[in-house]
Coordinates of C-alpha atoms and ligand atoms in Angstrom, one line a residue:
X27 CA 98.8 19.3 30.6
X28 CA 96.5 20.1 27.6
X29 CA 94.5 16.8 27.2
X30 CA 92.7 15.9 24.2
X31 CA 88.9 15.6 24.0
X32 CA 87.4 11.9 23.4
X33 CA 84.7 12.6 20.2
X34 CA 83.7 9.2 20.1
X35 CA 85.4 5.6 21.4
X36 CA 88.9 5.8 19.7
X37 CA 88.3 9.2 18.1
X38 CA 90.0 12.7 19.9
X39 CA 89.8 15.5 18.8
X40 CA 93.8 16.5 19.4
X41 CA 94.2 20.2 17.6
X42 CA 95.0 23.7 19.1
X43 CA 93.0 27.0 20.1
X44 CA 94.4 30.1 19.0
X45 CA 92.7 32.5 21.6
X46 CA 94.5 35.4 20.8
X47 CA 93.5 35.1 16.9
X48 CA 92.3 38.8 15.8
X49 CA 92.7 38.3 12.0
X50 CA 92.7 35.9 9.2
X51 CA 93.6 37.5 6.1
X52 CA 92.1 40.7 7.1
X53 CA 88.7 38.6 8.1
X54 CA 88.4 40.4 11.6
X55 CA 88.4 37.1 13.9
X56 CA 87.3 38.5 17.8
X57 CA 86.4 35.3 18.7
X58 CA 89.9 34.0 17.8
X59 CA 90.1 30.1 16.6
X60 CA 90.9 26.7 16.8
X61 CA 93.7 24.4 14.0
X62 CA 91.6 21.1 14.6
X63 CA 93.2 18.0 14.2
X64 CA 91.8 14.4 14.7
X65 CA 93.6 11.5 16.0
X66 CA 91.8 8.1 14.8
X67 CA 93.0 4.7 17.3
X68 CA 92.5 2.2 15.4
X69 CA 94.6 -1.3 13.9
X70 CA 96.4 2.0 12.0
X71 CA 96.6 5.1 13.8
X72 CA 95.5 7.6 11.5
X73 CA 96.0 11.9 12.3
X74 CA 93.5 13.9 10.3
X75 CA 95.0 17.1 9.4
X76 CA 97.1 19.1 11.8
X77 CA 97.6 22.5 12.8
X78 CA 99.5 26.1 12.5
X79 CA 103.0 25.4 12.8
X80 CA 103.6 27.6 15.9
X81 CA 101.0 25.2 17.6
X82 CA 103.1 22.1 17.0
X83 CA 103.7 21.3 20.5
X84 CA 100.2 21.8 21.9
X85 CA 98.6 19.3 19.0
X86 CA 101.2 16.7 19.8
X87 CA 101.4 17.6 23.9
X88 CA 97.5 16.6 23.0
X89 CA 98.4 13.8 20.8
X90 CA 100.9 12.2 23.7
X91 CA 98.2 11.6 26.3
X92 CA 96.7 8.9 23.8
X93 CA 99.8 7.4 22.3
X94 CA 103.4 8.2 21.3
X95 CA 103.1 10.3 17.8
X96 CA 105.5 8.3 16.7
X97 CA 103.3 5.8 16.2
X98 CA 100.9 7.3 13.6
X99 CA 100.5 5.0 11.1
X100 CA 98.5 7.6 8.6
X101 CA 98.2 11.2 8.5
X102 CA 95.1 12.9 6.4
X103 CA 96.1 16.2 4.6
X104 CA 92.2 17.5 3.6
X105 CA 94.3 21.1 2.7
X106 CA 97.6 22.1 1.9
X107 CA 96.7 25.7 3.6
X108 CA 99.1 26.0 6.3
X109 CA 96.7 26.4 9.3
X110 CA 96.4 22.7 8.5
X111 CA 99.6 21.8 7.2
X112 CA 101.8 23.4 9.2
X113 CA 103.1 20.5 11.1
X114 CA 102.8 17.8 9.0
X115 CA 106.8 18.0 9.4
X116 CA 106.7 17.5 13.0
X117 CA 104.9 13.8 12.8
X118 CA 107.0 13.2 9.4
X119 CA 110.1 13.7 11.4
X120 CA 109.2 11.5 14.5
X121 CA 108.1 8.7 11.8
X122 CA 109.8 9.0 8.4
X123 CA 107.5 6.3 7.1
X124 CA 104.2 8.0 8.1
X125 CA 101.8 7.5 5.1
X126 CA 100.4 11.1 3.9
X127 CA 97.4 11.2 2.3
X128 CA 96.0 14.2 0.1
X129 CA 94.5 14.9 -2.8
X130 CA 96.4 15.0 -6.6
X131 CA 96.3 19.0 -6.2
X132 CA 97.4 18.4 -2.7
X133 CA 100.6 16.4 -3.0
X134 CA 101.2 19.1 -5.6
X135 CA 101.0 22.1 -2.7
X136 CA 102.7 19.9 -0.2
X137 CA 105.6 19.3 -2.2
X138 CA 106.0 23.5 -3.4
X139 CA 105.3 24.3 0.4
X140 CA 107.7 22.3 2.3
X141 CA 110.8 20.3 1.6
X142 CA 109.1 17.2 1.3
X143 CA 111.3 15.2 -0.4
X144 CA 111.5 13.0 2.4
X145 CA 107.9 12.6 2.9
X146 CA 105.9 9.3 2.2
X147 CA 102.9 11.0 -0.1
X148 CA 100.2 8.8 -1.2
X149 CA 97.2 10.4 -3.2
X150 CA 93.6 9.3 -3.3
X151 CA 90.7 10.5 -5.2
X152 CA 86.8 10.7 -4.9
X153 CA 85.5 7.7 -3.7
X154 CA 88.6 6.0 -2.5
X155 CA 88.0 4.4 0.8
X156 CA 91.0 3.5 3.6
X157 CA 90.5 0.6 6.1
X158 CA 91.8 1.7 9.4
X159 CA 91.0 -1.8 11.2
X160 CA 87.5 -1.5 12.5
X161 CA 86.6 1.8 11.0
X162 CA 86.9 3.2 7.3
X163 CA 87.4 6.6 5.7
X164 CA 85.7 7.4 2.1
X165 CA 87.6 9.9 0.0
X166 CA 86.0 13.1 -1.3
X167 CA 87.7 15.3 -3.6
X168 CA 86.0 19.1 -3.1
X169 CA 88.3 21.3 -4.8
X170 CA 87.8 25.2 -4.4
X171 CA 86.2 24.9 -1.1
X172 CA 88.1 27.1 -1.0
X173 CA 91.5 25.6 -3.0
X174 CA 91.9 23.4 -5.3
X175 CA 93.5 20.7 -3.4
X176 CA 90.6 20.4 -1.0
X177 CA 89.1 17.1 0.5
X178 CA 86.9 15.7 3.1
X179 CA 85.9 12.3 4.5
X180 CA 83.7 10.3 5.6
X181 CA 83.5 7.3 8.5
X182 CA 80.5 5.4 8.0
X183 CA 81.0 3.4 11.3
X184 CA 80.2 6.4 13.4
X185 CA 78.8 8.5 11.0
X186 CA 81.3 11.5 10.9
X187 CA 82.3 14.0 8.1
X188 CA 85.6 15.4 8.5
X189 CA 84.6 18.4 6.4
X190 CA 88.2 20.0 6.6
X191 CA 87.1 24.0 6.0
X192 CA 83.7 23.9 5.0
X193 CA 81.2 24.3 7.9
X194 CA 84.1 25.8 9.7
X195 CA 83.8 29.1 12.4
X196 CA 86.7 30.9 13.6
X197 CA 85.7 30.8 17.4
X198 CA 88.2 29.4 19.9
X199 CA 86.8 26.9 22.7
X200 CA 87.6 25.0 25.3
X201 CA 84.7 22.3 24.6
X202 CA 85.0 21.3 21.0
X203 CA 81.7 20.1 20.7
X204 CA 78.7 22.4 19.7
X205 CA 76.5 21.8 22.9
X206 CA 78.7 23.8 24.9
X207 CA 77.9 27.5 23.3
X208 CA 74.2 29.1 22.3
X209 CA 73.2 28.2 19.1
X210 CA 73.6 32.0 17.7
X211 CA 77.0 32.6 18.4
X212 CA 78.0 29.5 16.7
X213 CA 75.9 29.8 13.8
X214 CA 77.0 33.4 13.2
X215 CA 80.7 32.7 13.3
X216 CA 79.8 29.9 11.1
X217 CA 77.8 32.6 8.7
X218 CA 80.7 35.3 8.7
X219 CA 83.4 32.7 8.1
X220 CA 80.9 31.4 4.9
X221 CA 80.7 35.4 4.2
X222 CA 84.5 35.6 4.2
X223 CA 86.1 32.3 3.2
X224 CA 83.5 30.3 1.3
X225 CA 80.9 32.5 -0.6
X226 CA 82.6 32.6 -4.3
X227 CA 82.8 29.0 -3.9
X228 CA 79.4 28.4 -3.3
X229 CA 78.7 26.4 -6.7
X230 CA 81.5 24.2 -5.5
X231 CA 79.7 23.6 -2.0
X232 CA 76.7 22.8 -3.9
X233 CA 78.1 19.9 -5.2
X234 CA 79.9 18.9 -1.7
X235 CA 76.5 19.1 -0.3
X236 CA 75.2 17.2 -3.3
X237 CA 78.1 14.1 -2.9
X238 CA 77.5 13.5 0.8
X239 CA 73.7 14.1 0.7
X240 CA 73.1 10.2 0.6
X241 CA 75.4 10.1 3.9
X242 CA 73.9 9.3 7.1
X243 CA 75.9 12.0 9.4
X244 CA 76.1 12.2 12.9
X245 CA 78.7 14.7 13.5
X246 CA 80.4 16.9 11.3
X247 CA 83.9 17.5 12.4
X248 CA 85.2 20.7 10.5
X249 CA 88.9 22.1 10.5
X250 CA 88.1 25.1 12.7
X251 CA 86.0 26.3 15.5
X252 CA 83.0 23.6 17.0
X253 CA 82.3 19.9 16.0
X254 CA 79.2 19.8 15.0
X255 CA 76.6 17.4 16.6
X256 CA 73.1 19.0 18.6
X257 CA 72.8 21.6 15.7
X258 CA 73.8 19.8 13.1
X259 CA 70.4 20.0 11.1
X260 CA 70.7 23.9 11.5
X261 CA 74.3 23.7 10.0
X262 CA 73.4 21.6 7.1
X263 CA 70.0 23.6 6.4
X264 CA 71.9 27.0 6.3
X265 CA 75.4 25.9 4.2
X266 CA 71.9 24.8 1.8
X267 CA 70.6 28.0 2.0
X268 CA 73.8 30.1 1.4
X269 CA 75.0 28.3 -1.0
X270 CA 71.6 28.4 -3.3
X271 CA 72.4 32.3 -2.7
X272 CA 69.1 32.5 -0.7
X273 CA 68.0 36.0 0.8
X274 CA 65.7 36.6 3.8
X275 CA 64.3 40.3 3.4
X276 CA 67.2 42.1 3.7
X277 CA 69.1 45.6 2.9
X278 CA 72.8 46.3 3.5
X279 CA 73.2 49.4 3.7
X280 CA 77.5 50.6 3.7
X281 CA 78.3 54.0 4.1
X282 CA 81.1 56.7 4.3
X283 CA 80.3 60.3 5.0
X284 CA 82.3 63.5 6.2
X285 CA 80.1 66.2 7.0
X286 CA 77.1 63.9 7.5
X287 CA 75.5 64.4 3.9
X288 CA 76.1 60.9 2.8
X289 CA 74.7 59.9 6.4
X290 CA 71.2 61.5 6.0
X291 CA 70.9 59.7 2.6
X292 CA 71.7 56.1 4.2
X293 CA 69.2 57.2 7.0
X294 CA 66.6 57.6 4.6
X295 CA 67.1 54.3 3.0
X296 CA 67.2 52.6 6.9
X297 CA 63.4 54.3 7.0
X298 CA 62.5 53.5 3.3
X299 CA 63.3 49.9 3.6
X300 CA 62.0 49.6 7.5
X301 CA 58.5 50.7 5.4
X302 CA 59.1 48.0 3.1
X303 CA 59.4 45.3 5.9
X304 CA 62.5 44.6 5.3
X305 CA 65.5 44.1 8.2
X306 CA 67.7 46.7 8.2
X307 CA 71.8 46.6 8.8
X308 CA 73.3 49.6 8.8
X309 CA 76.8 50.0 8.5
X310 CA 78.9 53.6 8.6
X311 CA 82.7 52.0 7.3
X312 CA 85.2 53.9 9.5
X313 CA 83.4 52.3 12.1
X314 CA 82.9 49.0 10.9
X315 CA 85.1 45.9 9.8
X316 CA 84.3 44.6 6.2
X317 CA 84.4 41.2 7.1
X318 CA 81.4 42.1 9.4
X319 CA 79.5 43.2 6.9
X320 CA 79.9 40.2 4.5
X321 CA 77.9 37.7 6.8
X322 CA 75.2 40.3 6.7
X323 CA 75.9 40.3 3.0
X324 CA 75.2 36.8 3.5
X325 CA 71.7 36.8 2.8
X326 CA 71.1 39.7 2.0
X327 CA 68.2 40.8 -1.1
X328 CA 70.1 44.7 -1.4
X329 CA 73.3 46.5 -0.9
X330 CA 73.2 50.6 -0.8
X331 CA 76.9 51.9 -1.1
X332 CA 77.2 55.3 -0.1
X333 CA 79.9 57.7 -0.5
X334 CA 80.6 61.4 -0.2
X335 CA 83.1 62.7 -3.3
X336 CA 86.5 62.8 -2.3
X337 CA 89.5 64.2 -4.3
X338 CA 87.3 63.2 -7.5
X339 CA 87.0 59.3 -6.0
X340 CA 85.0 57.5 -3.4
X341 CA 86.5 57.5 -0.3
X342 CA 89.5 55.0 0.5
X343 CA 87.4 53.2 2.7
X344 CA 84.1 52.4 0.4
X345 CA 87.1 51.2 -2.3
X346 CA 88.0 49.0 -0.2
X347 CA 85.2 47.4 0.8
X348 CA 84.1 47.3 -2.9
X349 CA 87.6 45.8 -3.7
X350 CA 86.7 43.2 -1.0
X351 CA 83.1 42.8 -2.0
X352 CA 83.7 41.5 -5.7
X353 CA 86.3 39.2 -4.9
X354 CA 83.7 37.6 -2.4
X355 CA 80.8 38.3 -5.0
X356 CA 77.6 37.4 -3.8
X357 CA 75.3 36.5 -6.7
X358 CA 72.0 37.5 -7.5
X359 CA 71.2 40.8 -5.5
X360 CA 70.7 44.3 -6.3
X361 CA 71.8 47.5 -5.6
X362 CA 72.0 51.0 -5.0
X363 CA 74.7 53.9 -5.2
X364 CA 74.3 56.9 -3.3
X365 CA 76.2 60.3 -1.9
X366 CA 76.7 63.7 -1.4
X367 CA 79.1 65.7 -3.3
X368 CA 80.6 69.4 -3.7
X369 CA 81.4 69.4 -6.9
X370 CA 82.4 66.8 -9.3
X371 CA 80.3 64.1 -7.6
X372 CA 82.5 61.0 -9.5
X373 CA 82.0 58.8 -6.4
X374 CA 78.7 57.9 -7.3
X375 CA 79.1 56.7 -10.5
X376 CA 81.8 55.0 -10.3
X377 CA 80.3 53.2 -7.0
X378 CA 77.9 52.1 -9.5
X379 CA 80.5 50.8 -12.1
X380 CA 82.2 49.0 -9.4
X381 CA 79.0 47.2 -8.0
X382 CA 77.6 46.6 -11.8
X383 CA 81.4 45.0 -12.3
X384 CA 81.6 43.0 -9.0
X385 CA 78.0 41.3 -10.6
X386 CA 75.0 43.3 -9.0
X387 CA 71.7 44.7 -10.4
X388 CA 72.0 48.6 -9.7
X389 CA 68.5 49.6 -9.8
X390 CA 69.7 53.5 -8.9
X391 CA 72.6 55.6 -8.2
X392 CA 72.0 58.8 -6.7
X393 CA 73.9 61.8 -6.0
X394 CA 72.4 65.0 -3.7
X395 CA 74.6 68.7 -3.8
X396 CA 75.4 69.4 -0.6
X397 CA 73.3 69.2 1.8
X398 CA 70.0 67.0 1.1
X399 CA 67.0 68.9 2.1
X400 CA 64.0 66.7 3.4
X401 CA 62.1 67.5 0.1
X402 CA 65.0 65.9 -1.8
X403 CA 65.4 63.1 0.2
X404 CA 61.4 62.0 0.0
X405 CA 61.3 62.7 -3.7
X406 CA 64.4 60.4 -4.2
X407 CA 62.6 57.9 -1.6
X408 CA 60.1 57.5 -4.0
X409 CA 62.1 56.6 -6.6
X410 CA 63.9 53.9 -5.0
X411 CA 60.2 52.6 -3.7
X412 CA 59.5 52.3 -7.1
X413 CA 62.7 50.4 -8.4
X414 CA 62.9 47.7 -5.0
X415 CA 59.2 46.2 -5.5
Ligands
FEO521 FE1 91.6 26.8 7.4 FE2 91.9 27.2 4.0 O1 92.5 26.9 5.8

C-alpha cells in the first residue's frame, strides 16, 4: 500500500509520483515528477490541491491510510491547471458538500474545466485567513505565477508555505522532503523548471516573494517535486536572484551546423569567452533539448545563436528554439548572431531580428562564406572582444 508521508504532526503529504514523466509541454522532464497534494487533520480536514486525474487512486489510496476521504471537510484549489485539479471530482463525488476554495480567477477555470455545477465553490482573496481548529491558513492571491488564477498559503502555526507551482522541480521521489537528494540535483531541477515554467513571470514572483517576505517559513511545500526544509535558504536566495534577472558570468552559446562551418564559429566564441573568464555552455541543437538550455539561459549575461543558411532560413531547429526562447524571454542580456552560409546567408539576419524581437541587446551578427579560415575567425574574435566588455 502506498502510504503517505507525515510532514509535520497532522500534516501528510498524500500526492502522487509520476516516474515515468518524460515531458511537460515539451519541457524535457528525465527526472519525471510528482502531483503533490496535502492532507491537513485538523477540527476540519482540509486537502490542499490534488493531483493528475490518472493518479486519482494513488492520492486517495494515500489519503485512506489517515482517514476516509469522505470526510474532507475543505479542499484548497491553489491552480486550476489540471496536474492539480484533476481530481478535485473524485473528493467532490465522495462528499458533495466538500467546501472548494480557489481564487476569483480560479472558480472561473474550475467551472469552464469541469462540470462543476454540483460543486460547493467558495472564493477567497489576499489576505483571507481559514481556521482549521488549531491551525490557520492565510490566503495569497499570486496571479501569473504562472496563471492567472494562482494562489498560495500560509500556516503560521508550523510555519509552512504551500507555494502551489512556484519553487516547484519536476523530479519524482520517493522521500518528499529535500534532505533525501544532494543539494545540486534538486536545485537544478528547481532552476530548469524556473527556466521553463516561471521566467516571463518573474515580475509577478517578485511581488510573491515581496508578500510573504515578513513570513517566518520553515518549510516550503510546493505543488511538484521536494518539500522544501534543509535548503530552504538556498531556495529562497535563488527564486531572489532569478527573478531580479541576475547573471553570474555566463555565455550561451546555441548552435546548428551542417558541414561544420557554423560549428568552428561557435568554437571560437567557447575560446573568446573562456579568455574573458567567463563559463561557458555550449549547446549544438540536434543534440540538445531546448528546455535544457533555458536553465542555463537562467542566468546567463550572453546568448550566441548560430545557424548555417538553409533554403534561404535558419535551420528548423534554431526557429524553434527562438520560437521557444521569446515566449520564455529572459530580460536584460545580450547577444550575438552568427553562421556560415553558401549563398544568400538570410539566417543571420534574421537570427538577429528574432533575438532583437524576443527583447535582447544584439551587440553583433556575423556571417563567414563558406568555410571560416583561422584569419577570419581571429579578426571577427576581435570584434566581438570589443563589443562584450
Ligand atoms: Fe503544475 Fe501550472 O501546474
Amino acid at each position: 500500500m502506498r502510504k503517505p508521508i507525515l510532514l509535520r504532526k497532522g500534516i501528510y503529504w498524500v500526492g502522487a509520483v509520476d516516474w515515468n514523466l518524460r515531458s511537460f509541454h515539451g519541457y524535457s522532464t528525465p527526472r519525471g515528477s510528482t502531483y503533490n497534494a496535502y492532507l491537513v487533520v485538523d477540527d476540519k480536514i482540509t486537502l490542499i490541491d490534488t493531483v493528475k486525474e490518472p493518479f486519482a487512486d494513488e492520492m486517495l489510496e494515500r489519503i485512506s491510510a489517515v482517514i476516509d476521504p469522505s470526510r474532507i471537510d475543505i479542499l484548497i484549489s491553489n491552480h486550476v491547471e489540471m496536474d492539480h485539479s484533476g481530481a478535485i471530482g473524485r473528493i467532490a463525488d465522495l462528499n458533495p458538500d466538500v467546501e472548494i476554495y480557489s481564487s476569483v480567477a480560479g472558480a472561473r477555470g474550475l467551472a469552464a474545466h469541469f462540470d462543476s455545477s454540483g460543486w460547493n465553490l467558495k472564493t477567497v482573496k489576499s489576505g483571507d485567513s481559514l481556521n482549521l481548529g488549531g491551525k490557520n491558513l492565510t490566503f495569497y492571491q499570486t496571479p501569473m505565477v504562472h496563471w492567472p488564477d494562482n494562489m498560495v498559503e500560509y500556516m503560521p502555526e508550523e510555519k509552512i508555505l504551500f507555494s502551489n507551482d512556484s519553487f516547484g522541480q519536476h523530479f519524482a521521489n520517493s522521500l518528499v522532503v529535500d534532505r533525501g537528494y544532494p543539494r545540486d540535483i534538486v536545485l537544478d531541477e528547481a532552476k530548469k523548471y524556473y527556466g521553463n515554467i516561471v521566467l516571463p513571470y518573474s515580475p509577478q514572483v517578485r511581488k510573491e516573494l515581496e508578500a510573504v517576505s515578513g513570513l517566518p517559513i520553515g518549510m516550503i511545500a510546493p505543488s511538484h517535486g521536494v518539500v522544501w526544509e534543509k535548503y530552504l535558504q538556498e531556495i529562497i536566495g535563488r527564486y531572489e536572484d532569478w527573478s531580479a534577472g541576475c547573471t553570474v558570468g555566463k555565455a550561451v552559446i546555441v548552435y546548428d551546423t551542417m558541414w561544420g562551418s557554423t560549428e568552428k564559429m561557435a568554437k571560437a566564441l567557447v575560446s573568446l569567452f573562456s579568455e574573458e573568464d567567463l563559463e561557458v555552455r555550449l549547446f549544438r541543437l540536434e543534440d540538445s533539448h531546448v528546455s535544457d538550455v533555458m536553465t542555463d539561459v537562467v542566468d546567463a549575461d550572453f546568448v550566441c545563436v548560430g545557424s548555417p543558411t538553409l533554403n534561404n532560413r535558419m535551420t528548423a531547429g534554431t526557429a524553434g528554439f527562438l520560437e521557444y526562447l521569446t515566449g520564455l524571454a529572459p530580460k536584460g542580456r545580450k547577444a550575438l548572431s552568427f553562421g556560415s552560409y553558401g549563398w544568400g546567408g538570410q539566417s543571420i539576419p534574421l537570427i538577429a531580428k528574432a533575438l532583437a524581437e524576443a527583447g535582447f541587446e544584439v551587440l553583433d551578427e556575423k556571417k563567414i562564406n563558406y568555410r571560416p579560415s583561422p584569419g577570419q575567425l581571429e579578426e571577427w574574435l576581435e570584434e566581438v572582444r570589443k563589443k562584450i566588455r
